[in-house]
Amino acid sequence: MLGDPDYLAAILILTLIQGLGCVTGESVSACFRDNEKALQISCGSGYMVRITGTFYGYSYTNTCSFRPGDCTQAKHTTYPCTGYDSCTISLPTAGVGKRLTECDNYSTYFQVEYTCEPVTQTTDICRQTTLTSQRGYISTPHYPGNYRDNTGCETNIKVDPSQQINLTVIDMDLEINGTYGCHDWMYAYNQHRSVTLCGRRSNEKLVTLQSNEITITFQSDVRTNKKGFWIYYEAWPPLVVTRPPTMRPMTHVPSHSPDETTSTPGPVQGISSSTASQNHTPAAKKEKLPFVAIVSGVIGTLTFILIVLLVILVYRWLQDKRDAAYKHKAPDIEYLDARNPAYRSSTGTEFGGIEIYYNR
């Protein structure tokens, strides 16, 4: 299995998605062979269930949840329990599974991906007219309960001009009028485009409205009231936060306040000259600090120069020793110094490594 290209590709894709922070939250799953009828999700008080995905899966390793390399097929549906603090999802085709065309097998399990979102992160569209945060949730009044009659509200989302707002309808249930009309509706628009939505929807991205400013309007009539909608918005790309410059530490603290003069006054009445001289002793010590730093810098520079000279002398000594060895090896041949620029390599800085001789 490790050599299977599909298996390796699945691992790579999953790793990339996790690295981008797209896979967050939790999951529940069950095998069809266990004859389970439903999956239970519980987020607890103060949280709302957000279903991010559901899919059938066939496991090559006989497991009841997704593993890299499994054959999967997404299931797109609307779950009425979205937005509540707990959720019960019935397993489709319980005990049988669904035939997956990609792998020519029946699914062995069903899995639900979800997150638990704090209620405090959702803004009632009728309670705030302007939103400027980088991300958040918007809902109709009383969501996930039903909205009221003759409700009309509007909110404006605005972010930095360098960004665009991505809208996702997590959950929607608005009263429709026949096949194409809307009794209750959500109207979203920017400077160039608009869209009107009603009916039942889930996990639908509104890609046609991407801009840095979007206005969302909700309107209901006196007819049947539904659950409403729950929308997620996010600004993209993220803003680059610039860090303030690092403050240098203060090396000298003035002995006088900013309002005091910097001139040296004469002796102050009531204070002896010896006391005055004692008070100025710390300042005198502080003035000696730059001299110590200068001396240390000079010593360090001289030490560095001596080390460089020593390295050069050792290098010249080794070269002379090598030249003497060559001359001793061939006394009847005059040796050409490799340091001659006429015989350097193509780099112009290094000898080519070839011993060059010529006859007398």
Coordinates of C-alpha atoms in Angstrom, one line a residue:
M1 CA 0.0 0.0 0.0
L2 CA 2.9 2.4 0.7
G3 CA 3.8 2.2 -3.0
D4 CA 0.3 3.0 -4.2
P5 CA 0.3 6.4 -5.9
D6 CA -3.3 7.0 -4.8
Y7 CA -2.4 6.3 -1.2
L8 CA 0.6 8.6 -1.3
A9 CA -1.4 11.3 -3.0
A10 CA -4.2 11.1 -0.3
I11 CA -1.6 11.4 2.5
L12 CA 0.0 14.4 0.8
I13 CA -3.3 16.2 0.3
L14 CA -4.4 15.6 3.9
T15 CA -1.1 16.9 5.2
L16 CA -1.3 20.0 3.1
I17 CA -4.9 20.7 4.2
Q18 CA -4.0 20.2 7.8
G19 CA -1.0 22.5 7.4
L20 CA -3.2 25.3 6.1
G21 CA -5.5 25.0 9.1
C22 CA -8.5 23.9 7.1
V23 CA -9.1 20.6 8.9
T24 CA -10.2 21.6 12.4
G25 CA -12.9 20.3 14.6
E26 CA -14.1 16.7 15.3
S27 CA -15.8 13.8 13.6
V28 CA -18.1 10.9 14.3
S29 CA -18.6 7.8 12.2
A30 CA -20.1 4.3 12.2
C31 CA -19.7 1.1 10.2
F32 CA -22.8 -0.1 8.3
R33 CA -22.0 -3.6 9.4
D34 CA -22.8 -2.6 13.0
N35 CA -26.4 -1.8 12.0
E36 CA -26.3 1.5 13.8
K37 CA -29.2 3.8 13.0
A38 CA -27.9 7.3 13.9
L39 CA -24.8 9.3 15.0
Q40 CA -24.9 11.6 18.1
I41 CA -23.2 14.9 18.3
S42 CA -23.1 17.0 21.5
C43 CA -21.3 20.3 21.9
G44 CA -22.7 21.4 25.2
S45 CA -24.4 24.5 26.5
G46 CA -23.2 27.8 24.9
Y47 CA -22.1 26.1 21.7
M48 CA -23.6 25.6 18.2
V49 CA -23.1 22.5 16.0
R50 CA -21.7 23.3 12.6
I51 CA -21.7 20.4 10.1
T52 CA -18.7 20.9 7.8
G53 CA -19.1 17.7 5.8
T54 CA -20.6 14.2 5.5
F55 CA -19.4 11.4 3.3
Y56 CA -19.6 7.6 2.6
G57 CA -16.3 5.7 2.9
Y58 CA -14.9 2.3 1.9
S59 CA -12.0 1.2 4.1
Y60 CA -9.3 -1.0 2.7
T61 CA -8.1 -1.7 6.3
N62 CA -11.6 -2.6 7.6
T63 CA -11.8 0.5 9.9
C64 CA -15.0 2.4 10.7
S65 CA -13.6 5.9 10.2
F66 CA -11.5 7.7 7.5
R67 CA -7.9 6.8 6.9
P68 CA -5.6 8.1 4.2
G69 CA -6.2 6.0 1.1
D70 CA -9.9 5.3 1.7
C71 CA -12.4 5.5 -1.2
T72 CA -14.9 8.3 -0.3
Q73 CA -18.0 10.0 -1.7
A74 CA -19.5 13.2 -0.3
K75 CA -23.1 13.4 0.7
H76 CA -24.7 16.8 0.3
T77 CA -27.7 17.4 2.5
T78 CA -29.3 19.8 5.0
Y79 CA -29.5 18.8 8.7
P80 CA -32.1 20.5 10.7
C81 CA -30.1 20.1 13.9
T82 CA -27.4 22.5 12.7
G83 CA -27.1 25.5 15.1
Y84 CA -28.2 23.6 18.2
D85 CA -26.0 22.5 21.0
S86 CA -26.6 18.8 20.1
C87 CA -27.4 16.9 16.9
T88 CA -28.7 13.5 15.9
I89 CA -28.0 12.4 12.3
S90 CA -29.6 9.3 10.9
L91 CA -27.4 6.9 8.9
P92 CA -28.5 6.7 5.3
T93 CA -29.2 3.2 3.9
A94 CA -28.5 1.8 7.3
G95 CA -26.8 -1.6 7.3
V96 CA -26.3 -1.7 3.5
G97 CA -24.1 1.2 2.5
K98 CA -23.9 3.0 -0.8
R99 CA -22.1 1.8 -4.0
L100 CA -19.1 4.0 -4.7
T101 CA -18.3 4.1 -8.4
E102 CA -14.7 5.2 -8.0
C103 CA -13.7 2.0 -6.2
D104 CA -16.5 -0.3 -7.4
N105 CA -17.4 -1.2 -3.8
Y106 CA -20.1 -0.6 -1.3
S107 CA -19.3 1.9 1.4
T108 CA -18.4 0.3 4.8
Y109 CA -18.9 3.4 7.0
F110 CA -20.5 6.9 7.1
Q111 CA -18.7 9.9 8.7
V112 CA -19.7 13.4 9.8
E113 CA -17.3 16.2 10.2
Y114 CA -18.3 19.1 12.6
T115 CA -17.2 21.9 14.8
C116 CA -18.6 23.4 18.0
E117 CA -18.8 27.2 17.6
P118 CA -19.4 29.5 20.7
V119 CA -22.8 31.2 20.7
T120 CA -21.0 34.5 21.5
Q121 CA -19.3 34.5 18.1
T122 CA -22.6 34.9 16.2
T123 CA -24.1 38.3 15.6
D124 CA -27.8 38.9 15.3
I125 CA -28.4 40.7 12.0
C126 CA -30.9 43.0 13.7
R127 CA -28.6 44.0 16.6
Q128 CA -25.5 45.3 14.8
T129 CA -25.5 47.4 11.6
T130 CA -21.8 47.4 10.9
L131 CA -19.2 44.6 11.2
T132 CA -15.4 45.3 10.8
S133 CA -13.9 42.2 12.3
Q134 CA -11.8 39.8 10.2
R135 CA -14.2 36.9 10.6
G136 CA -17.5 36.0 12.4
Y137 CA -21.0 34.6 12.1
I138 CA -24.3 36.3 11.3
S139 CA -27.8 34.9 12.0
T140 CA -31.4 35.8 11.9
P141 CA -33.1 36.8 15.1
H142 CA -33.7 33.9 17.6
Y143 CA -31.7 31.4 15.4
P144 CA -31.8 28.4 15.6
G145 CA -35.4 29.2 16.7
N146 CA -37.9 30.7 14.2
Y147 CA -37.7 34.4 13.3
R148 CA -40.7 36.7 13.7
D149 CA -43.3 38.3 11.4
N150 CA -42.5 41.5 9.4
T151 CA -38.8 41.6 10.4
G152 CA -36.5 43.7 8.3
C153 CA -32.8 44.2 9.2
E154 CA -29.6 45.0 7.5
T155 CA -25.9 44.8 8.4
N156 CA -22.8 46.0 6.5
I157 CA -19.5 44.1 6.5
K158 CA -16.4 46.1 5.7
V159 CA -12.7 45.1 5.8
D160 CA -9.4 46.4 4.5
P161 CA -9.5 47.5 0.7
S162 CA -6.7 44.9 0.1
Q163 CA -9.0 42.1 1.2
Q164 CA -12.1 40.4 0.0
I165 CA -14.9 38.9 2.0
N166 CA -15.8 35.2 1.6
L167 CA -19.4 34.3 2.6
T168 CA -20.6 30.8 3.4
V169 CA -24.2 29.9 4.1
I170 CA -23.8 27.3 6.8
D171 CA -27.6 26.8 7.3
M172 CA -30.7 28.4 5.7
D173 CA -34.4 27.7 5.9
L174 CA -36.5 30.7 4.6
E175 CA -40.1 30.5 3.4
I176 CA -40.4 30.2 -0.4
N177 CA -43.2 31.2 -2.7
G178 CA -43.9 28.4 -5.1
T179 CA -40.9 27.2 -7.2
Y180 CA -39.0 30.4 -7.8
G181 CA -40.3 33.1 -5.5
C182 CA -39.5 34.0 -1.9
H183 CA -41.9 35.1 0.8
D184 CA -39.0 35.6 3.2
W185 CA -35.5 36.3 1.8
M186 CA -31.9 37.2 2.3
Y187 CA -30.5 39.8 0.0
A188 CA -26.7 40.3 -0.2
Y189 CA -25.0 42.8 -2.5
N190 CA -21.8 44.7 -3.1
Q191 CA -20.8 47.6 -5.5
H192 CA -21.3 45.4 -8.6
R193 CA -23.4 42.3 -7.9
S194 CA -26.3 41.0 -5.7
V195 CA -28.0 37.7 -4.9
T196 CA -31.4 36.9 -3.3
L197 CA -31.7 33.5 -1.5
C198 CA -34.5 31.6 0.2
G199 CA -35.5 28.0 0.8
R200 CA -33.2 25.4 2.3
R201 CA -29.4 25.4 1.8
S202 CA -26.3 24.3 3.6
N203 CA -22.5 24.8 3.3
E204 CA -22.9 26.9 0.2
K205 CA -20.2 29.5 -0.7
L206 CA -21.3 32.7 -2.3
V207 CA -18.3 33.2 -4.6
T208 CA -20.0 35.9 -6.8
L209 CA -19.9 38.5 -4.0
Q210 CA -16.2 38.6 -3.1
S211 CA -15.3 42.2 -2.3
N212 CA -14.1 44.2 0.7
E213 CA -17.6 45.5 1.5
I214 CA -20.8 43.5 1.5
T215 CA -24.3 44.4 2.8
I216 CA -26.7 41.7 3.9
T217 CA -30.5 42.3 4.3
F218 CA -33.1 40.1 5.9
Q219 CA -36.9 40.4 5.3
S220 CA -39.8 38.3 6.5
D221 CA -43.6 38.7 6.0
V222 CA -46.7 37.7 8.0
R223 CA -46.8 34.2 6.6
T224 CA -45.1 31.1 7.9
N225 CA -41.9 31.7 9.9
K226 CA -38.9 29.4 9.5
K227 CA -35.6 28.8 11.2
G228 CA -33.8 31.5 9.3
F229 CA -30.1 31.5 8.3
W230 CA -26.6 31.2 9.8
I231 CA -23.7 32.7 7.8
Y232 CA -20.0 32.7 8.2
Y233 CA -17.8 35.5 6.8
E234 CA -14.0 35.8 6.6
A235 CA -11.6 38.3 5.2
W236 CA -8.9 37.1 2.8
P237 CA -6.0 37.2 2.6
P238 CA -5.1 37.8 6.3
L239 CA -3.7 41.2 7.1
V240 CA 0.0 41.4 7.7
V241 CA 0.7 42.7 11.2
T242 CA 3.8 44.9 11.4
R243 CA 5.7 44.8 14.7
P244 CA 6.6 48.1 16.3
P245 CA 10.4 48.9 16.2
T246 CA 12.4 47.5 19.1
M247 CA 13.1 50.1 21.8
R248 CA 16.7 50.5 22.7
P249 CA 17.4 50.2 26.5
M250 CA 18.2 53.4 28.2
T251 CA 21.9 53.5 29.1
H252 CA 21.9 56.7 31.1
V253 CA 19.2 58.0 33.5
P254 CA 19.4 61.7 34.0
S255 CA 19.8 62.8 37.6
H256 CA 17.4 65.7 37.0
S257 CA 13.8 66.0 35.9
P258 CA 13.0 67.2 32.4
D259 CA 11.9 70.5 33.7
E260 CA 15.1 71.2 35.5
T261 CA 17.9 73.2 33.9
T262 CA 21.1 71.4 32.8
S263 CA 23.5 74.1 33.8
T264 CA 25.6 73.6 36.9
P265 CA 24.5 76.0 39.7
G266 CA 26.7 77.3 42.5
P267 CA 26.7 75.8 46.0
V268 CA 23.3 75.4 47.4
Q269 CA 22.7 77.0 50.8
G270 CA 22.5 74.4 53.6
I271 CA 24.6 71.8 51.8
S272 CA 28.3 71.6 52.3
S273 CA 30.8 71.4 49.5
S274 CA 31.9 67.9 50.6
T275 CA 28.3 66.7 50.4
A276 CA 27.9 68.2 46.9
S277 CA 31.1 66.4 45.8
Q278 CA 29.8 63.1 47.2
N279 CA 26.5 63.5 45.3
H280 CA 28.5 64.0 42.0
T281 CA 30.7 60.9 42.5
P282 CA 28.3 58.4 40.7
A283 CA 28.1 60.8 37.7
A284 CA 31.9 60.8 37.6
K285 CA 32.0 57.0 37.6
K286 CA 29.5 56.9 34.8
E287 CA 31.6 59.2 32.6
K288 CA 34.5 56.6 32.8
L289 CA 32.4 53.9 31.2
P290 CA 32.8 55.1 27.6
F291 CA 36.6 55.1 28.1
V292 CA 36.5 51.4 29.2
A293 CA 34.4 50.5 26.2
I294 CA 36.9 52.3 23.8
V295 CA 39.9 50.5 25.4
S296 CA 38.1 47.1 25.1
G297 CA 37.3 47.8 21.4
V298 CA 40.9 48.8 20.6
I299 CA 42.3 45.6 22.3
G300 CA 39.8 43.5 20.4
T301 CA 40.8 45.0 17.1
L302 CA 44.5 44.6 17.7
T303 CA 43.9 41.0 18.7
F304 CA 42.1 40.3 15.5
I305 CA 44.9 41.9 13.4
L306 CA 47.5 39.8 15.2
I307 CA 45.5 36.6 14.4
V308 CA 45.2 37.5 10.7
L309 CA 49.0 38.3 10.5
L310 CA 49.8 34.9 12.2
V311 CA 47.6 33.1 9.7
I312 CA 49.3 34.8 6.8
L313 CA 52.8 34.0 8.1
V314 CA 51.9 30.3 8.6
Y315 CA 50.5 30.2 5.1
R316 CA 53.6 31.7 3.6
W317 CA 55.8 29.3 5.6
L318 CA 53.9 26.3 4.3
Q319 CA 54.2 27.6 0.7
D320 CA 58.0 28.1 1.1
K321 CA 58.3 24.6 2.6
R322 CA 56.4 23.1 -0.4
D323 CA 58.5 25.0 -2.9
A324 CA 61.7 23.7 -1.3
A325 CA 60.3 20.2 -1.5
Y326 CA 59.7 20.5 -5.2
K327 CA 63.1 21.9 -5.9
H328 CA 64.7 19.2 -3.8
K329 CA 62.8 16.6 -5.8
A330 CA 63.9 17.9 -9.2
P331 CA 67.2 19.8 -8.8
D332 CA 67.9 20.0 -12.6
I333 CA 64.5 21.6 -13.3
E334 CA 63.6 25.1 -12.6
Y335 CA 60.2 25.3 -10.7
L336 CA 57.7 28.0 -11.7
D337 CA 56.0 29.6 -8.7
A338 CA 52.3 28.7 -8.7
R339 CA 51.6 32.2 -7.3
N340 CA 52.5 33.6 -10.8
P341 CA 49.2 35.1 -12.2
A342 CA 50.1 33.7 -15.6
Y343 CA 49.6 30.2 -14.4
R344 CA 46.5 30.6 -12.3
S345 CA 43.3 28.6 -13.0
S346 CA 40.2 30.0 -14.8
T347 CA 38.9 31.4 -11.5
G348 CA 41.8 33.8 -11.3
T349 CA 42.1 33.1 -7.6
E350 CA 43.1 29.5 -7.2
F351 CA 45.9 27.4 -8.7
G352 CA 44.7 24.7 -11.0
G353 CA 46.5 21.9 -9.1
I354 CA 48.9 21.0 -12.0
E355 CA 52.6 21.0 -11.3
I356 CA 54.3 23.1 -14.1
Y357 CA 58.0 22.7 -15.0
Y358 CA 60.2 23.8 -17.8
N359 CA 63.7 23.0 -18.9
R360 CA 66.6 25.3 -18.3

